[in-house]
Amino acid sequence: MTSSPAVSTTLADAASTAWGMTLADVDPALPAREAPVGGVPALCFSGGTDSVATLALMPAGTRSYYLRRVRPRDDSRRTRLRLEAAEASCRRIAELGYDITCVDSDMEHLREPIGFADDLANAVPALLHADVHALDAVAWGAPLEATYRLQVGRFRDFRRSPFVRTTGPLLRAVGVEPMIPVAGLSEVLTSLVVAEHPIGSAAQSCMRGRALGSPCLRCAKCARKTLLRGAVTGTWPAAEELDVMLREPEPRRHLLADPIKVEPVVAHCVHRYLADIPQDSRSEVLQLVAAKVGADPLPWLRRSYEPALELIPGRYQDECRSLVRRWAEPMSADEERAVTGYRLRPAAEDTARAQAQHNLVAWYEAHPPPRPPLTELVGDKVRGARQRLATILRARRVPPPR
């Protein structure tokens, strides 16, 4: 890979070791970037629940960076991604006194299919500002289930992850430490932070909603975050509303999967729902989901997995530990063992789960996805046509390359 300007030998060696990439332009006389004295950490900010909760638990002086995903002018493909809510989230945290920098980028269009090739991608805005803003660390809002892979049904020691083997050394080669402040907190706890912290009003995980506070209520993320909000606040939508939302194609696929993505969280939420709502007023589908997921893993979902503090640079550990403990007590030794020993038994290994899965499939077969109101359907068609026309016209106005 060529670059201009040239890079230090330290960075070239790290790229070779971490990614097997040869950097062709190396200046042996160029010193490696060192962490600045009196530096501050950066947060890769998205506006989602976990990201906003992370900002609430970051050290004083943290600067946030939002990568605003834009399309090249000559790209006429349609997308369901909407930026209004995330941009409103950035404005909200700025109004609350937090420092945030928004950077436009179309880099996800460099690959086919479109998307980010690596977790490091959304850190690019922070890395480009590392010198001018004196950054010495970069943080991601990955909670317990994502960091330790509980979301796919089995614990994985993060120290053995590709991120630690590759991205960590690469960042340290340019004087920036990686950090994951909420790695020890479940999505239940990040949702609790958002529900009670003043900055929580800036959070919306749905990337298809038309505005902040107006999620689409059709995607799998909306379904899970709705259940989480109910679990931490005790306020639930009516059973009819839940059943309609959970019949949408994406939530349907999410709940029929085996295992369900982030199943410990789903299990906790549905059991909180059953505890809060009288039997004659409950959602039908959530009762079937409760039978599938088994017992509620409540004890450790409401506590902090303290070994995760190792994923925070030493100079920030005490402050982050203090902030985390305002929201959650540390897990006991038995609860930590429950996390590290977590393994979900799929339906193929569990007769009761297999029967519950059969019952859930039967319910969904009898309850197809709802049809949106005609006015909403027509409105979506008109907006889609306008978007396609605008992108096509913009693409045609692009001057030919020289």
mmCIF file of C-alpha atoms in Angstrom:
data_model
loop_
_atom_site.group_PDB
_atom_site.id
_atom_site.type_symbol
_atom_site.label_atom_id
_atom_site.label_comp_id
_atom_site.label_asym_id
_atom_site.label_seq_id
_atom_site.Cartn_x
_atom_site.Cartn_y
_atom_site.Cartn_z
ATOM 1 C CA MET A 1 0.000 0.000 0.000
ATOM 2 C CA THR A 2 1.372 3.392 -0.981
ATOM 3 C CA SER A 3 0.790 6.574 0.979
ATOM 4 C CA SER A 4 1.621 10.228 0.918
ATOM 5 C CA PRO A 5 3.249 11.387 3.093
ATOM 6 C CA ALA A 6 5.488 8.512 4.131
ATOM 7 C CA VAL A 7 4.967 6.717 7.459
ATOM 8 C CA SER A 8 7.282 5.846 10.332
ATOM 9 C CA THR A 9 9.058 2.510 10.597
ATOM 10 C CA THR A 10 7.049 1.863 13.769
ATOM 11 C CA LEU A 11 3.730 2.155 11.942
ATOM 12 C CA ALA A 12 4.994 0.101 8.976
ATOM 13 C CA ASP A 13 6.117 -2.696 11.292
ATOM 14 C CA ALA A 14 2.770 -2.650 13.136
ATOM 15 C CA ALA A 15 0.800 -2.817 9.872
ATOM 16 C CA SER A 16 2.923 -5.735 8.699
ATOM 17 C CA THR A 17 2.532 -7.642 11.976
ATOM 18 C CA ALA A 18 -1.147 -6.877 12.532
ATOM 19 C CA TRP A 19 -2.603 -7.067 9.052
ATOM 20 C CA GLY A 20 0.138 -8.558 6.883
ATOM 21 C CA MET A 21 0.145 -5.277 4.954
ATOM 22 C CA THR A 22 3.304 -3.823 3.435
ATOM 23 C CA LEU A 23 3.481 -0.034 3.513
ATOM 24 C CA ALA A 24 5.640 0.976 0.588
ATOM 25 C CA ASP A 25 6.441 4.553 1.613
ATOM 26 C CA VAL A 26 8.471 4.492 4.812
ATOM 27 C CA ASP A 27 10.712 7.272 6.152
ATOM 28 C CA PRO A 28 13.267 5.779 8.595
ATOM 29 C CA ALA A 29 14.022 9.267 9.910
ATOM 30 C CA LEU A 30 10.391 9.915 10.860
ATOM 31 C CA PRO A 31 9.806 9.361 14.590
ATOM 32 C CA ALA A 32 6.746 7.451 15.695
ATOM 33 C CA ARG A 33 3.874 9.527 17.076
ATOM 34 C CA GLU A 34 3.819 9.433 20.843
ATOM 35 C CA ALA A 35 0.835 10.003 23.104
ATOM 36 C CA PRO A 36 0.625 13.745 23.830
ATOM 37 C CA VAL A 37 1.235 15.033 27.344
ATOM 38 C CA GLY A 38 -2.105 16.022 28.865
ATOM 39 C CA GLY A 39 -4.002 14.247 26.085
ATOM 40 C CA VAL A 40 -7.701 13.388 26.105
ATOM 41 C CA PRO A 41 -9.682 10.347 24.910
ATOM 42 C CA ALA A 42 -11.895 10.226 21.833
ATOM 43 C CA LEU A 43 -15.218 8.418 21.404
ATOM 44 C CA CYS A 44 -16.442 6.998 18.100
ATOM 45 C CA PHE A 45 -19.983 8.345 18.451
ATOM 46 C CA SER A 46 -23.038 6.996 16.627
ATOM 47 C CA GLY A 47 -26.012 8.405 18.550
ATOM 48 C CA GLY A 48 -27.191 4.918 19.534
ATOM 49 C CA THR A 49 -28.062 3.774 23.046
ATOM 50 C CA ASP A 50 -24.717 2.110 23.770
ATOM 51 C CA SER A 51 -22.759 5.017 22.294
ATOM 52 C CA VAL A 52 -24.599 7.651 24.347
ATOM 53 C CA ALA A 53 -24.232 5.546 27.512
ATOM 54 C CA THR A 54 -20.508 5.249 26.806
ATOM 55 C CA LEU A 55 -20.163 9.013 26.561
ATOM 56 C CA ALA A 56 -21.910 9.342 29.938
ATOM 57 C CA LEU A 57 -19.273 7.022 31.445
ATOM 58 C CA MET A 58 -16.206 8.529 29.740
ATOM 59 C CA PRO A 59 -13.561 10.646 31.523
ATOM 60 C CA ALA A 60 -13.862 14.420 31.666
ATOM 61 C CA GLY A 61 -12.528 16.118 28.546
ATOM 62 C CA THR A 62 -13.612 13.347 26.170
ATOM 63 C CA ARG A 63 -14.125 14.492 22.587
ATOM 64 C CA SER A 64 -16.660 12.691 20.362
ATOM 65 C CA TYR A 65 -16.419 12.098 16.617
ATOM 66 C CA TYR A 66 -19.340 11.201 14.387
ATOM 67 C CA LEU A 67 -18.728 9.746 10.931
ATOM 68 C CA ARG A 68 -21.559 11.090 8.777
ATOM 69 C CA ARG A 69 -22.062 8.454 6.081
ATOM 70 C CA VAL A 70 -22.592 10.148 2.721
ATOM 71 C CA ARG A 71 -22.794 8.723 -0.773
ATOM 72 C CA PRO A 72 -20.643 9.677 -3.738
ATOM 73 C CA ARG A 73 -22.479 12.034 -6.059
ATOM 74 C CA ASP A 74 -22.461 9.473 -8.856
ATOM 75 C CA ASP A 75 -24.085 6.717 -6.763
ATOM 76 C CA SER A 76 -27.799 6.393 -7.545
ATOM 77 C CA ARG A 77 -28.508 3.302 -5.413
ATOM 78 C CA ARG A 78 -31.287 3.574 -2.855
ATOM 79 C CA THR A 79 -30.651 3.100 0.856
ATOM 80 C CA ARG A 80 -32.882 2.894 3.937
ATOM 81 C CA LEU A 81 -30.261 4.625 6.061
ATOM 82 C CA ARG A 82 -31.408 8.018 7.369
ATOM 83 C CA LEU A 83 -29.115 10.524 9.035
ATOM 84 C CA GLU A 84 -31.676 12.859 10.628
ATOM 85 C CA ALA A 85 -31.807 11.161 14.035
ATOM 86 C CA ALA A 86 -28.030 10.753 14.390
ATOM 87 C CA GLU A 87 -27.421 14.351 13.336
ATOM 88 C CA ALA A 88 -30.011 15.531 15.845
ATOM 89 C CA SER A 89 -28.262 13.412 18.470
ATOM 90 C CA CYS A 90 -24.975 15.198 17.709
ATOM 91 C CA ARG A 91 -26.678 18.583 18.072
ATOM 92 C CA ARG A 92 -28.286 17.497 21.351
ATOM 93 C CA ILE A 93 -25.029 16.460 23.024
ATOM 94 C CA ALA A 94 -23.390 19.668 21.807
ATOM 95 C CA GLU A 95 -26.220 21.645 23.432
ATOM 96 C CA LEU A 96 -25.565 19.708 26.653
ATOM 97 C CA GLY A 97 -21.958 20.896 26.670
ATOM 98 C CA TYR A 98 -20.157 17.907 25.166
ATOM 99 C CA ASP A 99 -17.538 18.413 22.464
ATOM 100 C CA ILE A 100 -18.335 16.700 19.159
ATOM 101 C CA THR A 101 -16.878 16.841 15.651
ATOM 102 C CA CYS A 102 -18.836 15.580 12.628
ATOM 103 C CA VAL A 103 -16.926 14.387 9.560
ATOM 104 C CA ASP A 104 -18.444 13.502 6.185
ATOM 105 C CA SER A 105 -17.137 10.330 4.557
ATOM 106 C CA ASP A 106 -18.104 8.055 1.667
ATOM 107 C CA MET A 107 -15.373 5.499 2.415
ATOM 108 C CA GLU A 108 -17.823 2.607 2.830
ATOM 109 C CA HIS A 109 -18.420 2.911 -0.923
ATOM 110 C CA LEU A 110 -14.800 1.928 -1.602
ATOM 111 C CA ARG A 111 -15.766 -1.737 -1.275
ATOM 112 C CA GLU A 112 -18.324 -4.065 -2.794
ATOM 113 C CA PRO A 113 -20.742 -4.741 -1.198
ATOM 114 C CA ILE A 114 -21.069 -1.344 0.463
ATOM 115 C CA GLY A 115 -20.086 -1.258 4.105
ATOM 116 C CA PHE A 116 -17.254 -0.914 6.588
ATOM 117 C CA ALA A 117 -14.590 -3.566 6.183
ATOM 118 C CA ASP A 118 -13.247 -3.299 9.727
ATOM 119 C CA ASP A 119 -14.144 -2.058 13.219
ATOM 120 C CA LEU A 120 -11.433 0.562 12.829
ATOM 121 C CA ALA A 121 -13.416 2.336 10.094
ATOM 122 C CA ASN A 122 -15.570 4.511 12.344
ATOM 123 C CA ALA A 123 -12.446 5.623 14.218
ATOM 124 C CA VAL A 124 -11.069 7.394 11.145
ATOM 125 C CA PRO A 125 -12.507 10.839 12.085
ATOM 126 C CA ALA A 126 -10.880 10.613 15.528
ATOM 127 C CA LEU A 127 -7.537 9.430 14.145
ATOM 128 C CA LEU A 128 -7.440 12.268 11.614
ATOM 129 C CA HIS A 129 -7.865 14.727 14.507
ATOM 130 C CA ALA A 130 -5.402 13.003 16.850
ATOM 131 C CA ASP A 131 -2.716 15.698 16.643
ATOM 132 C CA VAL A 132 -4.844 18.822 16.421
ATOM 133 C CA HIS A 133 -7.021 17.693 19.368
ATOM 134 C CA ALA A 134 -4.246 15.981 21.390
ATOM 135 C CA LEU A 135 -5.901 12.566 21.493
ATOM 136 C CA ASP A 136 -4.261 9.722 23.401
ATOM 137 C CA ALA A 137 -7.035 7.084 23.301
ATOM 138 C CA VAL A 138 -10.005 6.114 21.162
ATOM 139 C CA ALA A 139 -13.144 4.435 22.546
ATOM 140 C CA TRP A 140 -15.987 2.360 21.175
ATOM 141 C CA GLY A 141 -19.424 1.810 22.708
ATOM 142 C CA ALA A 142 -19.424 -2.005 22.668
ATOM 143 C CA PRO A 143 -21.336 -3.487 25.654
ATOM 144 C CA LEU A 144 -20.725 -6.811 27.393
ATOM 145 C CA GLU A 145 -22.670 -8.953 24.927
ATOM 146 C CA ALA A 146 -20.817 -7.586 21.884
ATOM 147 C CA THR A 147 -17.359 -7.416 23.457
ATOM 148 C CA TYR A 148 -17.397 -10.968 24.803
ATOM 149 C CA ARG A 149 -19.590 -12.406 22.012
ATOM 150 C CA LEU A 150 -22.402 -13.488 24.335
ATOM 151 C CA GLN A 151 -24.726 -12.190 21.622
ATOM 152 C CA VAL A 152 -23.974 -15.301 19.539
ATOM 153 C CA GLY A 153 -24.459 -17.771 22.383
ATOM 154 C CA ARG A 154 -20.986 -18.384 23.827
ATOM 155 C CA PHE A 155 -18.399 -16.408 25.850
ATOM 156 C CA ARG A 156 -15.191 -15.478 24.067
ATOM 157 C CA ASP A 157 -12.220 -14.041 25.931
ATOM 158 C CA PHE A 158 -11.770 -10.631 24.334
ATOM 159 C CA ARG A 159 -8.020 -10.822 24.909
ATOM 160 C CA ARG A 160 -7.923 -13.506 22.209
ATOM 161 C CA SER A 161 -10.024 -11.521 19.733
ATOM 162 C CA PRO A 162 -8.786 -10.279 16.340
ATOM 163 C CA PHE A 163 -9.291 -6.719 17.609
ATOM 164 C CA VAL A 164 -6.718 -7.164 20.363
ATOM 165 C CA ARG A 165 -4.260 -8.929 18.060
ATOM 166 C CA THR A 166 -4.478 -6.443 15.195
ATOM 167 C CA THR A 167 -6.194 -3.122 15.864
ATOM 168 C CA GLY A 168 -4.699 -2.593 19.329
ATOM 169 C CA PRO A 169 -1.030 -2.753 18.228
ATOM 170 C CA LEU A 170 -1.770 -0.640 15.164
ATOM 171 C CA LEU A 171 -3.317 2.136 17.283
ATOM 172 C CA ARG A 172 -0.515 2.033 19.841
ATOM 173 C CA ALA A 173 1.986 2.487 17.012
ATOM 174 C CA VAL A 174 0.567 5.997 16.540
ATOM 175 C CA GLY A 175 0.296 6.872 20.235
ATOM 176 C CA VAL A 176 -3.409 6.065 20.677
ATOM 177 C CA GLU A 177 -4.703 3.470 23.157
ATOM 178 C CA PRO A 178 -7.944 1.581 22.425
ATOM 179 C CA MET A 179 -10.566 1.565 25.180
ATOM 180 C CA ILE A 180 -14.054 0.076 25.666
ATOM 181 C CA PRO A 181 -15.577 1.709 28.775
ATOM 182 C CA VAL A 182 -18.883 -0.237 28.706
ATOM 183 C CA ALA A 183 -17.387 -3.659 27.943
ATOM 184 C CA GLY A 184 -18.396 -4.812 31.425
ATOM 185 C CA LEU A 185 -21.976 -3.535 31.192
ATOM 186 C CA SER A 186 -24.836 -5.391 29.544
ATOM 187 C CA GLU A 187 -27.307 -3.697 27.210
ATOM 188 C CA VAL A 188 -29.687 -3.701 30.169
ATOM 189 C CA LEU A 189 -27.332 -1.354 32.028
ATOM 190 C CA THR A 190 -26.552 0.879 29.043
ATOM 191 C CA SER A 191 -30.318 1.218 28.569
ATOM 192 C CA LEU A 192 -30.670 2.115 32.245
ATOM 193 C CA VAL A 193 -28.022 4.844 31.874
ATOM 194 C CA VAL A 194 -29.854 6.269 28.859
ATOM 195 C CA ALA A 195 -33.204 6.139 30.690
ATOM 196 C CA GLU A 196 -31.921 8.086 33.717
ATOM 197 C CA HIS A 197 -28.936 10.206 32.634
ATOM 198 C CA PRO A 198 -29.574 13.748 31.252
ATOM 199 C CA ILE A 199 -27.670 12.871 28.085
ATOM 200 C CA GLY A 200 -30.051 9.977 27.437
ATOM 201 C CA SER A 201 -32.369 12.214 25.432
ATOM 202 C CA ALA A 202 -29.759 12.120 22.636
ATOM 203 C CA ALA A 203 -30.004 8.339 22.141
ATOM 204 C CA GLN A 204 -31.713 6.515 19.282
ATOM 205 C CA SER A 205 -30.328 3.254 17.942
ATOM 206 C CA CYS A 206 -32.659 3.018 14.939
ATOM 207 C CA MET A 207 -30.931 4.220 11.751
ATOM 208 C CA ARG A 208 -34.142 4.355 9.721
ATOM 209 C CA GLY A 209 -36.274 6.667 11.836
ATOM 210 C CA ARG A 210 -37.213 10.020 10.375
ATOM 211 C CA ALA A 211 -36.190 12.032 13.431
ATOM 212 C CA LEU A 212 -34.752 11.750 16.922
ATOM 213 C CA GLY A 213 -37.526 10.280 19.044
ATOM 214 C CA SER A 214 -39.225 8.712 16.009
ATOM 215 C CA PRO A 215 -37.728 5.233 15.432
ATOM 216 C CA CYS A 216 -39.130 3.158 12.584
ATOM 217 C CA LEU A 217 -40.512 0.445 14.962
ATOM 218 C CA ARG A 218 -40.044 -2.125 12.206
ATOM 219 C CA CYS A 219 -36.413 -3.218 12.463
ATOM 220 C CA ALA A 220 -34.875 -5.785 14.803
ATOM 221 C CA LYS A 221 -32.961 -3.111 16.681
ATOM 222 C CA CYS A 222 -36.169 -1.174 17.393
ATOM 223 C CA ALA A 223 -37.772 -4.349 18.729
ATOM 224 C CA ARG A 224 -34.917 -5.103 21.121
ATOM 225 C CA LYS A 225 -34.510 -1.512 22.310
ATOM 226 C CA THR A 226 -38.273 -1.245 22.923
ATOM 227 C CA LEU A 227 -38.098 -4.328 25.137
ATOM 228 C CA LEU A 228 -35.041 -2.959 26.930
ATOM 229 C CA ARG A 229 -36.743 0.358 27.605
ATOM 230 C CA GLY A 230 -39.693 -1.477 29.119
ATOM 231 C CA ALA A 231 -37.419 -3.675 31.229
ATOM 232 C CA VAL A 232 -35.561 -0.741 32.815
ATOM 233 C CA THR A 233 -38.506 1.672 33.173
ATOM 234 C CA GLY A 234 -41.416 -0.710 33.825
ATOM 235 C CA THR A 235 -43.445 1.083 31.141
ATOM 236 C CA TRP A 236 -44.543 -1.202 28.305
ATOM 237 C CA PRO A 237 -46.469 -0.721 25.055
ATOM 238 C CA ALA A 238 -49.867 -2.390 24.836
ATOM 239 C CA ALA A 239 -49.846 -6.088 23.923
ATOM 240 C CA GLU A 240 -51.410 -5.336 20.527
ATOM 241 C CA GLU A 241 -48.669 -2.819 19.690
ATOM 242 C CA LEU A 242 -45.940 -5.269 20.687
ATOM 243 C CA ASP A 243 -47.436 -8.080 18.637
ATOM 244 C CA VAL A 244 -47.709 -5.859 15.558
ATOM 245 C CA MET A 245 -44.104 -4.655 15.886
ATOM 246 C CA LEU A 246 -42.768 -8.178 16.489
ATOM 247 C CA ARG A 247 -44.611 -9.496 13.417
ATOM 248 C CA GLU A 248 -42.551 -7.225 11.159
ATOM 249 C CA PRO A 249 -40.138 -9.212 8.937
ATOM 250 C CA GLU A 250 -36.907 -8.252 10.721
ATOM 251 C CA PRO A 251 -38.071 -8.793 14.343
ATOM 252 C CA ARG A 252 -39.697 -12.022 13.135
ATOM 253 C CA ARG A 253 -36.381 -13.339 11.754
ATOM 254 C CA HIS A 254 -34.608 -12.125 14.897
ATOM 255 C CA LEU A 255 -36.861 -14.056 17.303
ATOM 256 C CA LEU A 256 -37.006 -17.205 15.163
ATOM 257 C CA ALA A 257 -33.207 -17.452 14.953
ATOM 258 C CA ASP A 258 -31.509 -20.071 17.117
ATOM 259 C CA PRO A 259 -29.841 -18.643 19.066
ATOM 260 C CA ILE A 260 -31.597 -15.293 19.156
ATOM 261 C CA LYS A 261 -29.069 -12.503 18.761
ATOM 262 C CA VAL A 262 -28.229 -11.052 22.209
ATOM 263 C CA GLU A 263 -30.400 -13.756 23.760
ATOM 264 C CA PRO A 264 -29.426 -13.079 27.422
ATOM 265 C CA VAL A 265 -30.872 -9.577 27.058
ATOM 266 C CA VAL A 266 -34.004 -10.805 25.277
ATOM 267 C CA ALA A 267 -34.504 -13.419 28.011
ATOM 268 C CA HIS A 268 -34.256 -10.803 30.744
ATOM 269 C CA CYS A 269 -36.616 -8.414 28.961
ATOM 270 C CA VAL A 270 -39.377 -10.935 28.307
ATOM 271 C CA HIS A 271 -39.257 -12.191 31.897
ATOM 272 C CA ARG A 272 -39.462 -8.613 33.194
ATOM 273 C CA TYR A 273 -42.464 -8.186 30.889
ATOM 274 C CA LEU A 274 -44.179 -11.280 32.316
ATOM 275 C CA ALA A 275 -43.516 -10.021 35.850
ATOM 276 C CA ASP A 276 -44.930 -6.559 35.111
ATOM 277 C CA ILE A 277 -47.988 -7.390 32.982
ATOM 278 C CA PRO A 278 -51.034 -9.425 34.124
ATOM 279 C CA GLN A 279 -51.507 -12.704 32.266
ATOM 280 C CA ASP A 280 -54.745 -11.669 30.556
ATOM 281 C CA SER A 281 -53.081 -8.530 29.112
ATOM 282 C CA ARG A 282 -49.848 -10.021 27.774
ATOM 283 C CA SER A 283 -48.447 -10.168 24.252
ATOM 284 C CA GLU A 284 -48.944 -13.634 22.771
ATOM 285 C CA VAL A 285 -45.614 -13.744 21.004
ATOM 286 C CA LEU A 286 -43.604 -12.642 24.047
ATOM 287 C CA GLN A 287 -45.082 -15.480 26.094
ATOM 288 C CA LEU A 288 -43.889 -17.906 23.412
ATOM 289 C CA VAL A 289 -40.454 -16.259 23.325
ATOM 290 C CA ALA A 290 -40.195 -16.602 27.119
ATOM 291 C CA ALA A 291 -40.735 -20.345 26.789
ATOM 292 C CA LYS A 292 -37.983 -20.536 24.175
ATOM 293 C CA VAL A 293 -35.289 -18.557 26.028
ATOM 294 C CA GLY A 294 -35.701 -20.255 29.395
ATOM 295 C CA ALA A 295 -34.795 -18.699 32.743
ATOM 296 C CA ASP A 296 -33.981 -15.020 33.295
ATOM 297 C CA PRO A 297 -30.193 -14.428 33.732
ATOM 298 C CA LEU A 298 -30.986 -11.335 35.817
ATOM 299 C CA PRO A 299 -28.256 -11.396 38.500
ATOM 300 C CA TRP A 300 -25.278 -10.712 36.243
ATOM 301 C CA LEU A 301 -27.051 -8.567 33.646
ATOM 302 C CA ARG A 302 -27.631 -5.918 36.319
ATOM 303 C CA ARG A 303 -24.032 -5.910 37.584
ATOM 304 C CA SER A 304 -20.644 -4.862 36.213
ATOM 305 C CA TYR A 305 -18.147 -7.421 34.900
ATOM 306 C CA GLU A 306 -15.063 -5.816 36.447
ATOM 307 C CA PRO A 307 -12.374 -7.746 34.491
ATOM 308 C CA ALA A 308 -13.464 -5.575 31.541
ATOM 309 C CA LEU A 309 -11.788 -2.584 33.183
ATOM 310 C CA GLU A 310 -8.542 -4.027 31.818
ATOM 311 C CA LEU A 311 -9.735 -2.783 28.426
ATOM 312 C CA ILE A 312 -9.339 0.824 29.629
ATOM 313 C CA PRO A 313 -5.894 2.520 29.632
ATOM 314 C CA GLY A 314 -4.434 2.640 33.131
ATOM 315 C CA ARG A 315 -4.549 6.426 33.433
ATOM 316 C CA TYR A 316 -8.336 6.363 32.903
ATOM 317 C CA GLN A 317 -9.275 3.227 34.839
ATOM 318 C CA ASP A 318 -9.975 4.809 38.229
ATOM 319 C CA GLU A 319 -12.252 7.508 36.803
ATOM 320 C CA CYS A 320 -14.130 5.050 34.584
ATOM 321 C CA ARG A 321 -14.488 2.567 37.466
ATOM 322 C CA SER A 322 -15.978 5.296 39.642
ATOM 323 C CA LEU A 323 -18.423 6.316 36.905
ATOM 324 C CA VAL A 324 -19.476 2.723 36.227
ATOM 325 C CA ARG A 325 -20.081 1.976 39.903
ATOM 326 C CA ARG A 326 -22.585 4.822 40.107
ATOM 327 C CA TRP A 327 -24.813 2.615 37.952
ATOM 328 C CA ALA A 328 -23.870 -0.961 38.819
ATOM 329 C CA GLU A 329 -22.236 -2.942 41.603
ATOM 330 C CA PRO A 330 -19.454 -5.367 40.622
ATOM 331 C CA MET A 331 -20.380 -8.978 39.924
ATOM 332 C CA SER A 332 -19.634 -11.608 42.511
ATOM 333 C CA ALA A 333 -17.121 -14.342 41.707
ATOM 334 C CA ASP A 334 -20.009 -16.738 40.956
ATOM 335 C CA GLU A 335 -21.612 -14.216 38.597
ATOM 336 C CA GLU A 336 -18.327 -13.702 36.770
ATOM 337 C CA ARG A 337 -18.098 -17.474 36.326
ATOM 338 C CA ALA A 338 -21.669 -17.436 34.957
ATOM 339 C CA VAL A 339 -20.495 -14.957 32.301
ATOM 340 C CA THR A 340 -17.291 -16.785 31.345
ATOM 341 C CA GLY A 341 -19.103 -20.118 31.341
ATOM 342 C CA TYR A 342 -22.057 -18.863 29.318
ATOM 343 C CA ARG A 343 -23.072 -21.263 26.575
ATOM 344 C CA LEU A 344 -26.515 -21.381 25.058
ATOM 345 C CA ARG A 345 -27.938 -24.800 24.255
ATOM 346 C CA PRO A 346 -29.615 -24.648 20.824
ATOM 347 C CA ALA A 347 -32.920 -26.330 20.065
ATOM 348 C CA ALA A 348 -31.099 -29.330 18.563
ATOM 349 C CA GLU A 349 -29.712 -30.121 22.041
ATOM 350 C CA ASP A 350 -32.754 -29.200 24.163
ATOM 351 C CA THR A 351 -36.141 -30.912 23.785
ATOM 352 C CA ALA A 352 -38.081 -28.217 25.666
ATOM 353 C CA ARG A 353 -36.467 -25.466 23.597
ATOM 354 C CA ALA A 354 -37.213 -27.373 20.384
ATOM 355 C CA GLN A 355 -40.908 -27.588 21.321
ATOM 356 C CA ALA A 356 -40.986 -23.884 22.219
ATOM 357 C CA GLN A 357 -39.356 -23.063 18.871
ATOM 358 C CA HIS A 358 -41.988 -25.172 17.091
ATOM 359 C CA ASN A 359 -44.775 -23.276 18.880
ATOM 360 C CA LEU A 360 -43.188 -19.924 17.999
ATOM 361 C CA VAL A 361 -42.895 -20.895 14.323
ATOM 362 C CA ALA A 362 -46.553 -21.958 14.318
ATOM 363 C CA TRP A 363 -47.634 -18.620 15.802
ATOM 364 C CA TYR A 364 -45.719 -16.674 13.190
ATOM 365 C CA GLU A 365 -47.175 -18.804 10.392
ATOM 366 C CA ALA A 366 -50.638 -17.932 11.678
ATOM 367 C CA HIS A 367 -49.761 -14.229 12.024
ATOM 368 C CA PRO A 368 -48.072 -12.919 8.845
ATOM 369 C CA PRO A 369 -46.344 -9.522 8.797
ATOM 370 C CA PRO A 370 -48.810 -6.633 9.120
ATOM 371 C CA ARG A 371 -49.687 -4.510 6.115
ATOM 372 C CA PRO A 372 -48.924 -0.816 6.633
ATOM 373 C CA PRO A 373 -51.780 1.684 6.237
ATOM 374 C CA LEU A 374 -52.378 2.739 2.626
ATOM 375 C CA THR A 375 -51.453 6.358 3.355
ATOM 376 C CA GLU A 376 -48.130 5.274 4.855
ATOM 377 C CA LEU A 377 -47.432 2.895 1.983
ATOM 378 C CA VAL A 378 -48.115 5.578 -0.626
ATOM 379 C CA GLY A 379 -46.023 8.087 1.314
ATOM 380 C CA ASP A 380 -43.068 5.680 1.412
ATOM 381 C CA LYS A 381 -43.382 5.043 -2.330
ATOM 382 C CA VAL A 382 -43.454 8.782 -3.090
ATOM 383 C CA ARG A 383 -40.465 9.500 -0.839
ATOM 384 C CA GLY A 384 -38.538 6.604 -2.384
ATOM 385 C CA ALA A 385 -39.272 7.833 -5.911
ATOM 386 C CA ARG A 386 -38.169 11.356 -5.010
ATOM 387 C CA GLN A 387 -34.958 10.035 -3.447
ATOM 388 C CA ARG A 388 -34.126 7.907 -6.493
ATOM 389 C CA LEU A 389 -34.841 10.800 -8.862
ATOM 390 C CA ALA A 390 -32.687 13.188 -6.819
ATOM 391 C CA THR A 391 -29.744 10.795 -6.703
ATOM 392 C CA ILE A 392 -29.986 10.045 -10.435
ATOM 393 C CA LEU A 393 -30.089 13.741 -11.316
ATOM 394 C CA ARG A 394 -27.187 14.453 -9.003
ATOM 395 C CA ALA A 395 -25.183 11.635 -10.574
ATOM 396 C CA ARG A 396 -25.819 13.021 -14.063
ATOM 397 C CA ARG A 397 -24.515 16.445 -13.031
ATOM 398 C CA VAL A 398 -21.126 15.045 -11.970
ATOM 399 C CA PRO A 399 -18.460 16.292 -14.400
ATOM 400 C CA PRO A 400 -16.501 13.573 -16.205
ATOM 401 C CA PRO A 401 -13.061 12.733 -14.746
ATOM 402 C CA ARG A 402 -10.119 14.577 -16.232
#
